Tab-separated table of C-alpha atoms and ligand atoms in Angstrom:
chain	number	residue	atom	x	y	z
T	1	MET	CA	-136.306	94.759	158.973
T	2	PRO	CA	-139.146	93.651	161.040
T	3	GLN	CA	-139.614	95.593	164.131
T	4	ILE	CA	-141.347	92.991	166.414
T	5	GLU	CA	-140.632	93.177	170.057
T	6	PRO	CA	-140.336	90.569	172.240
T	7	LYS	CA	-142.964	89.864	175.104
T	8	SER	CA	-140.774	89.968	177.995
T	9	ARG	CA	-137.248	90.606	178.697
T	10	ARG	CA	-137.004	86.950	179.699
T	11	ASP	CA	-137.526	86.490	175.483
T	12	ILE	CA	-134.332	88.474	174.874
T	13	SER	CA	-132.323	85.129	173.629
T	14	GLU	CA	-134.709	82.779	172.357
T	15	PHE	CA	-136.441	85.589	170.169
T	16	GLY	CA	-132.825	86.022	168.493
T	17	LEU	CA	-132.456	89.506	167.865
T	18	ILE	CA	-129.327	88.663	165.575
T	19	ASP	CA	-131.700	86.749	163.254
T	20	ARG	CA	-134.221	89.585	162.901
T	21	ILE	CA	-131.570	91.941	161.545
T	22	ARG	CA	-129.686	89.299	159.777
T	23	HIS	CA	-130.771	90.559	156.233
T	24	ARG	CA	-129.071	93.571	156.716
T	25	LEU	CA	-125.517	92.028	157.198
T	26	GLN	CA	-126.058	88.677	155.450
T	27	ARG	CA	-124.033	89.247	152.311
T	28	SER	CA	-124.535	86.629	149.569
T	29	ARG	CA	-121.065	85.317	149.837
T	30	ARG	CA	-120.687	82.053	147.525
T	31	ASP	CA	-118.457	80.945	150.096
T	32	VAL	CA	-121.592	80.760	152.752
T	33	ALA	CA	-123.312	77.396	152.277
T	34	LEU	CA	-125.538	78.119	155.389
T	35	GLY	CA	-125.770	81.270	157.058
T	36	ILE	CA	-127.934	82.074	159.919
T	37	GLY	CA	-130.961	80.152	160.764
T	38	ASP	CA	-129.693	76.526	161.716
T	39	ASP	CA	-127.280	75.886	164.824
T	40	ALA	CA	-124.286	76.454	163.052
T	41	ALA	CA	-123.185	78.143	159.997
T	42	LEU	CA	-121.377	76.374	157.257
T	43	LEU	CA	-118.416	78.186	155.305
T	44	ARG	CA	-116.292	76.902	152.423
T	45	ILE	CA	-112.620	77.092	153.025
T	46	PRO	CA	-110.852	77.245	149.807
T	47	LEU	CA	-108.078	74.913	148.730
T	48	ARG	CA	-104.323	75.591	150.108
T	49	ARG	CA	-105.590	78.226	152.537
T	50	GLU	CA	-105.785	78.329	156.040
T	51	LEU	CA	-108.545	79.731	158.242
T	52	VAL	CA	-107.468	82.462	160.190
T	53	ALA	CA	-109.789	83.005	163.500
T	54	THR	CA	-109.831	85.718	166.322
T	55	THR	CA	-112.014	87.253	168.806
T	56	ASP	CA	-112.547	90.134	170.853
T	57	THR	CA	-114.952	91.225	173.432
T	58	LEU	CA	-115.759	94.752	174.444
T	59	VAL	CA	-117.004	95.589	177.845
T	60	ALA	CA	-119.351	99.023	178.603
T	61	GLY	CA	-117.107	100.983	181.032
T	62	VAL	CA	-113.994	98.274	180.505
T	63	HIS	CA	-113.298	98.888	177.167
T	64	PHE	CA	-115.561	101.795	175.848
T	65	PRO	CA	-116.904	104.534	178.212
T	66	ARG	CA	-120.775	104.061	179.155
T	67	GLY	CA	-122.657	106.426	176.864
T	68	THR	CA	-120.576	105.415	173.703
T	69	GLU	CA	-122.687	106.205	170.941
T	70	ALA	CA	-124.470	102.564	169.503
T	71	GLU	CA	-123.258	103.500	166.113
T	72	ALA	CA	-119.686	103.860	167.033
T	73	LEU	CA	-119.497	101.205	169.119
T	74	GLY	CA	-120.870	98.765	166.289
T	75	TRP	CA	-118.199	99.862	164.167
T	76	LYS	CA	-115.471	99.513	166.612
T	77	ALA	CA	-116.394	96.107	167.958
T	78	LEU	CA	-116.325	95.106	164.545
T	79	ALA	CA	-112.760	97.503	163.476
T	80	VAL	CA	-110.516	95.827	166.369
T	81	ASN	CA	-111.397	92.336	165.264
T	82	LEU	CA	-110.664	92.933	161.352
T	83	SER	CA	-107.461	94.515	162.624
T	84	ASP	CA	-106.173	91.768	163.871
T	85	LEU	CA	-107.292	90.012	160.678
T	86	ALA	CA	-104.983	92.639	158.914
T	87	ALA	CA	-101.921	92.110	161.262
T	88	MET	CA	-101.717	88.568	160.199
T	89	GLY	CA	-102.344	89.485	156.429
T	90	ALA	CA	-105.687	87.705	156.360
T	91	GLU	CA	-108.443	88.641	154.120
T	92	PRO	CA	-111.481	88.843	155.964
T	93	ARG	CA	-114.416	86.677	155.053
T	94	TRP	CA	-117.089	85.852	157.799
T	95	VAL	CA	-117.840	87.167	161.286
T	96	LEU	CA	-119.972	86.115	164.028
T	97	LEU	CA	-121.349	88.140	166.993
T	98	ALA	CA	-122.459	87.982	170.771
T	99	LEU	CA	-124.454	90.931	172.008
T	100	THR	CA	-125.078	91.228	175.267
T	101	LEU	CA	-127.783	93.762	176.287
T	102	PRO	CA	-129.451	94.787	179.454
T	103	LYS	CA	-132.528	95.280	178.122
T	104	VAL	CA	-133.968	94.890	174.347
T	105	ASP	CA	-133.771	98.221	172.778
T	106	MET	CA	-134.541	98.174	169.210
T	107	ARG	CA	-133.222	101.909	168.666
T	108	PHE	CA	-129.544	100.844	169.940
T	109	VAL	CA	-129.617	97.625	168.422
T	110	ARG	CA	-130.441	99.117	165.325
T	111	ALA	CA	-127.765	102.242	165.612
T	112	PHE	CA	-125.569	99.286	166.585
T	113	MET	CA	-125.830	97.524	163.570
T	114	ARG	CA	-125.608	100.542	161.393
T	115	GLY	CA	-122.107	100.801	162.634
T	116	PHE	CA	-121.387	97.321	162.368
T	117	GLY	CA	-123.122	96.635	159.016
T	118	ALA	CA	-120.932	100.109	157.205
T	119	LEU	CA	-117.647	98.481	158.075
T	120	ALA	CA	-118.920	95.095	157.200
T	121	ALA	CA	-120.152	96.287	154.178
T	122	ARG	CA	-116.790	98.193	153.431
T	123	HIS	CA	-114.827	94.773	153.631
T	124	GLY	CA	-117.525	92.533	152.099
T	125	VAL	CA	-117.630	90.377	155.237
T	126	ALA	CA	-120.933	88.566	156.016
T	127	LEU	CA	-122.521	88.200	159.417
T	128	VAL	CA	-122.806	84.229	159.724
T	129	GLY	CA	-123.906	83.646	163.184
T	130	GLY	CA	-124.583	85.239	166.521
T	131	ASP	CA	-126.333	85.081	169.874
T	132	THR	CA	-128.008	87.668	172.385
T	133	THR	CA	-128.216	87.554	175.758
T	134	ARG	CA	-129.558	89.687	178.772
T	135	GLY	CA	-126.829	91.387	181.067
T	136	PRO	CA	-124.512	94.461	181.471
T	137	LEU	CA	-123.549	95.698	177.924
T	138	ALA	CA	-120.856	93.719	176.008
T	139	VAL	CA	-119.994	92.898	172.696
T	140	GLY	CA	-118.365	90.014	171.439
T	141	VAL	CA	-117.297	89.740	167.711
T	142	THR	CA	-115.417	86.847	166.448
T	143	ALA	CA	-113.762	87.463	162.873
T	144	LEU	CA	-112.872	84.712	160.414
T	145	GLY	CA	-110.260	84.940	157.159
T	146	VAL	CA	-108.299	83.408	155.167
T	147	VAL	CA	-104.702	83.724	153.651
T	148	PRO	CA	-102.521	81.443	151.250
T	149	ALA	CA	-101.099	78.410	153.762
T	150	GLY	CA	-97.929	79.301	154.999
T	151	SER	CA	-98.057	83.405	154.031
T	152	ALA	CA	-100.077	84.841	157.130
T	153	LEU	CA	-97.913	87.675	158.821
T	154	ARG	CA	-96.937	86.748	162.239
T	155	ARG	CA	-95.238	88.426	165.484
T	156	THR	CA	-92.319	86.169	164.997
T	157	GLY	CA	-89.718	86.906	162.031
T	158	ALA	CA	-88.208	90.418	163.135
T	159	ARG	CA	-84.628	89.886	162.472
T	160	VAL	CA	-81.189	92.138	162.934
T	161	GLY	CA	-80.982	94.702	160.569
T	162	ASP	CA	-84.450	95.546	159.411
T	163	ASP	CA	-86.355	98.393	159.079
T	164	LEU	CA	-89.340	99.131	161.655
T	165	TYR	CA	-92.450	100.751	160.369
T	166	VAL	CA	-95.920	101.900	161.541
T	167	SER	CA	-98.974	102.820	159.394
T	168	GLY	CA	-100.996	106.113	159.730
T	169	THR	CA	-100.006	108.353	162.333
T	170	PRO	CA	-99.996	106.798	165.921
T	171	GLY	CA	-101.593	108.467	169.089
T	172	ASP	CA	-104.302	109.771	167.010
T	173	ALA	CA	-106.643	107.988	169.052
T	174	ALA	CA	-105.257	108.471	172.381
T	175	ALA	CA	-105.547	112.137	171.998
T	176	GLY	CA	-109.145	111.319	170.925
T	177	LEU	CA	-109.756	109.831	174.077
T	178	ALA	CA	-107.808	112.719	175.819
T	179	LEU	CA	-109.789	115.446	174.114
T	180	ILE	CA	-113.152	113.486	175.491
T	181	GLU	CA	-111.640	113.267	179.096
T	182	GLY	CA	-110.820	117.273	178.921
T	183	ARG	CA	-106.922	116.104	179.317
T	184	LEU	CA	-106.413	117.980	176.118
T	185	ARG	CA	-107.726	120.621	173.889
T	186	ALA	CA	-108.086	121.053	170.330
T	187	PRO	CA	-109.914	123.255	167.396
T	188	ALA	CA	-113.259	122.108	166.454
T	189	ARG	CA	-111.939	120.267	163.372
T	190	ALA	CA	-108.896	118.626	164.738
T	191	ARG	CA	-111.293	117.276	167.547
T	192	ARG	CA	-113.575	115.625	164.908
T	193	ILE	CA	-110.973	114.260	163.086
T	194	LEU	CA	-109.068	112.476	166.429
T	195	VAL	CA	-112.433	111.447	167.693
T	196	ALA	CA	-113.217	109.464	165.066
T	197	ARG	CA	-109.875	108.186	164.678
T	198	LEU	CA	-110.942	106.772	168.301
T	199	GLU	CA	-114.311	105.691	167.629
T	200	ARG	CA	-113.979	104.515	163.943
T	201	PRO	CA	-110.392	103.134	163.550
T	202	GLN	CA	-109.785	101.587	159.756
T	203	PRO	CA	-108.611	98.471	159.843
T	204	ARG	CA	-105.662	98.258	157.571
T	205	ILE	CA	-106.793	95.373	155.868
T	206	ALA	CA	-105.348	96.363	152.365
T	207	LEU	CA	-101.946	96.831	153.932
T	208	GLY	CA	-101.827	93.474	155.711
T	209	LEU	CA	-102.357	91.880	152.450
T	210	ALA	CA	-99.895	93.947	150.535
T	211	LEU	CA	-97.110	92.935	153.276
T	212	ARG	CA	-97.584	89.474	152.722
T	213	GLY	CA	-94.067	88.479	151.423
T	214	ALA	CA	-92.762	92.006	152.070
T	215	ALA	CA	-92.773	92.189	156.006
T	216	THR	CA	-90.885	90.016	157.972
T	217	SER	CA	-93.283	90.414	161.174
T	218	CYS	CA	-96.141	92.331	161.717
T	219	ILE	CA	-98.686	93.329	164.823
T	220	ASP	CA	-101.443	95.898	164.824
T	221	VAL	CA	-101.072	98.461	167.493
T	222	SER	CA	-104.015	98.235	170.235
T	223	ASP	CA	-102.250	98.576	173.113
T	224	GLY	CA	-99.874	101.132	172.243
T	225	LEU	CA	-97.005	101.541	169.910
T	226	ALA	CA	-93.979	100.720	172.445
T	227	ALA	CA	-96.263	97.643	174.363
T	228	ASP	CA	-97.028	96.184	170.833
T	229	LEU	CA	-93.764	96.402	169.437
T	230	GLY	CA	-92.357	94.673	172.362
T	231	HIS	CA	-94.572	91.803	171.478
T	232	VAL	CA	-92.723	91.816	168.529
T	233	LEU	CA	-89.237	92.201	169.736
T	234	ARG	CA	-89.661	89.522	172.652
T	235	ALA	CA	-91.289	87.242	170.215
T	236	GLY	CA	-88.637	87.542	167.394
T	237	GLY	CA	-85.875	87.479	170.306
T	238	VAL	CA	-84.434	91.088	169.217
T	239	GLY	CA	-84.062	94.499	170.094
T	240	ALA	CA	-84.765	97.836	168.618
T	241	THR	CA	-84.266	101.493	168.653
T	242	LEU	CA	-86.556	103.575	167.810
T	243	ASP	CA	-86.206	107.329	166.130
T	244	LEU	CA	-88.729	109.566	168.105
T	245	ALA	CA	-88.425	112.318	165.874
T	246	ALA	CA	-89.468	109.855	162.791
T	247	LEU	CA	-92.648	109.227	164.223
T	248	PRO	CA	-95.172	110.297	162.009
T	249	ARG	CA	-97.776	112.995	163.308
T	250	SER	CA	-101.255	114.352	162.098
T	251	GLU	CA	-101.998	117.710	161.079
T	252	ALA	CA	-105.128	117.373	163.929
T	253	LEU	CA	-102.500	115.981	166.462
T	254	ALA	CA	-100.093	119.117	165.971
T	255	LEU	CA	-103.200	121.235	165.975
T	256	ALA	CA	-104.115	120.080	169.781
T	257	GLN	CA	-100.565	121.218	170.512
T	258	PRO	CA	-99.414	118.421	173.172
T	259	ASP	CA	-96.176	119.412	174.742
T	260	GLU	CA	-92.849	116.894	173.857
T	261	ALA	CA	-93.593	115.091	176.826
T	262	GLN	CA	-97.119	114.598	176.264
T	263	ARG	CA	-97.287	113.893	172.356
T	264	THR	CA	-94.592	111.064	173.310
T	265	LYS	CA	-96.646	109.553	175.626
T	266	LEU	CA	-99.680	109.716	173.140
T	267	GLN	CA	-97.588	108.375	170.150
T	268	LEU	CA	-95.720	105.620	172.350
T	269	ALA	CA	-98.147	104.575	175.023
T	270	GLY	CA	-101.811	105.463	173.652
T	271	GLY	CA	-103.661	102.652	172.591
T	272	ASP	CA	-106.566	102.016	169.872
T	273	ASP	CA	-104.721	103.186	166.932
T	274	TYR	CA	-105.055	99.996	165.015
T	275	GLU	CA	-102.117	100.673	163.128
T	276	LEU	CA	-99.616	98.135	161.924
T	277	CYS	CA	-96.415	97.874	163.030
T	278	PHE	CA	-94.348	95.833	160.879
T	279	THR	CA	-90.470	94.857	160.230
T	280	ALA	CA	-89.144	94.464	156.554
T	281	PRO	CA	-85.746	93.912	155.337
T	282	ALA	CA	-84.078	96.749	153.291
T	283	SER	CA	-84.678	95.136	150.071
T	284	SER	CA	-88.343	95.695	150.752
T	285	ALA	CA	-87.847	99.206	150.877
T	286	ALA	CA	-89.313	100.509	147.609
T	287	PRO	CA	-91.988	97.796	147.561
T	288	ILE	CA	-93.099	99.160	150.492
T	289	ALA	CA	-92.737	102.715	149.405
T	290	ARG	CA	-95.072	101.652	146.595
T	291	VAL	CA	-97.589	100.308	148.524
T	292	ALA	CA	-97.694	103.343	150.886
T	293	LYS	CA	-98.431	105.467	147.187
T	294	ARG	CA	-101.256	102.915	145.976
T	295	LEU	CA	-102.874	103.002	149.453
T	296	LYS	CA	-102.911	106.527	149.687
T	297	LEU	CA	-101.497	105.741	153.358
T	298	ARG	CA	-98.639	107.036	155.288
T	299	LEU	CA	-95.928	104.201	156.435
T	300	THR	CA	-93.239	105.985	158.049
T	301	ARG	CA	-89.478	103.937	158.629
T	302	ILE	CA	-89.326	104.696	162.352
T	303	GLY	CA	-86.404	102.306	163.379
T	304	THR	CA	-84.215	99.472	163.169
T	305	ILE	CA	-84.038	96.084	164.701
T	306	GLU	CA	-80.971	95.125	166.689
T	307	ARG	CA	-79.444	92.188	168.471
T	308	ARG	CA	-79.616	93.954	171.573
T	309	ARG	CA	-82.773	93.290	173.246
T	310	GLY	CA	-84.902	95.786	174.390
T	311	LEU	CA	-86.482	99.075	173.185
T	312	ARG	CA	-84.318	101.899	173.021
T	313	LEU	CA	-85.387	105.477	171.859
T	314	VAL	CA	-83.428	108.433	170.522
T	315	GLY	CA	-84.934	111.826	170.569
T	316	ALA	CA	-83.955	114.897	168.303
T	317	ASP	CA	-80.863	115.545	169.903
T	318	GLY	CA	-79.725	112.198	169.572
T	319	ALA	CA	-79.543	111.305	173.328
T	320	SER	CA	-80.535	107.559	173.993
T	321	VAL	CA	-83.356	106.583	176.597
T	322	ARG	CA	-83.817	102.931	177.622
T	323	LEU	CA	-87.580	102.328	177.490
T	324	ALA	CA	-88.388	100.650	181.374
T	325	ARG	CA	-90.222	97.568	180.976
T	326	THR	CA	-93.280	98.881	182.550
T	327	GLY	CA	-93.620	101.522	179.817
T	328	TYR	CA	-95.267	104.543	179.573
T	329	GLU	CA	-94.858	105.830	183.168
T	330	HIS	CA	-91.751	107.032	182.009
T	331	PHE	CA	-93.402	109.727	180.097
T	332	ALA	CA	-95.628	110.325	182.460
T	333	ARG	CA	-94.180	113.679	184.050
W	401	MG	MG1	-103.613	92.135	167.836
């Protein structure tokens, strides 16, 4: 990678940092007719596929703490977008990046691109365009993928009687944040795992692909399980009962020893997990169990879709709790 510094701060945009680093990320994909270097990219969309498009911006001090390591930021900025493609059952293909930087800091940019590039390589995604601007640190990513026409997973579609599932172990990322902010303590090994779950979420792409045709609805958990499940329930015009005792816990979270109320809050209201929450008929239970085994990923049945609207929680003692619309303050005690 050439290490040419622009003459002045004003040059950051014209200079095209993105252009300088493109070889690191511009993978040769046969469906990229024209990548970075012209006014726009030309992408080949296969016949009978739909283009799936999503975009997300991360702003310093709002979506990530100032001082977040650049490499982790690069990873996460891409991960949150790939997670949205995963939730649609899409195969990720291309990505565009808009970087707003307070100053030209090639060390930052290199570290950022290392994180971004590592995840892009893992999923075979090509960077096909981008832009750099000077301003308060912010990262905008647009991710593009494809699905066979008509087969995308959606938030709508949950049916009465469907099983409700979640992947992985929700609450880990929120525990990582609580550890960083000193609201929770954990042994060093558990801390490393939980902070990594916050900073390097794994978009569940393979799971999204496997759920096409098996799940009736799907969403990725970015704002917390209760809130995101709420979107699915409202979209489907249905309700659900969630079994708190069934919520899968990681060993790392257990090692942090949150009390019952704190754990429930982390697992239901903690954001940033980027797991998938989905519904499926009982007839899909066996195929879903096979998917879990193949992907070596926990897929846990945590409840049932019901006609009665709203989300109801059942504790280990069988006691039912109605979750307020305002959500997790309920557990804040
Ligand atoms: Mg989403």
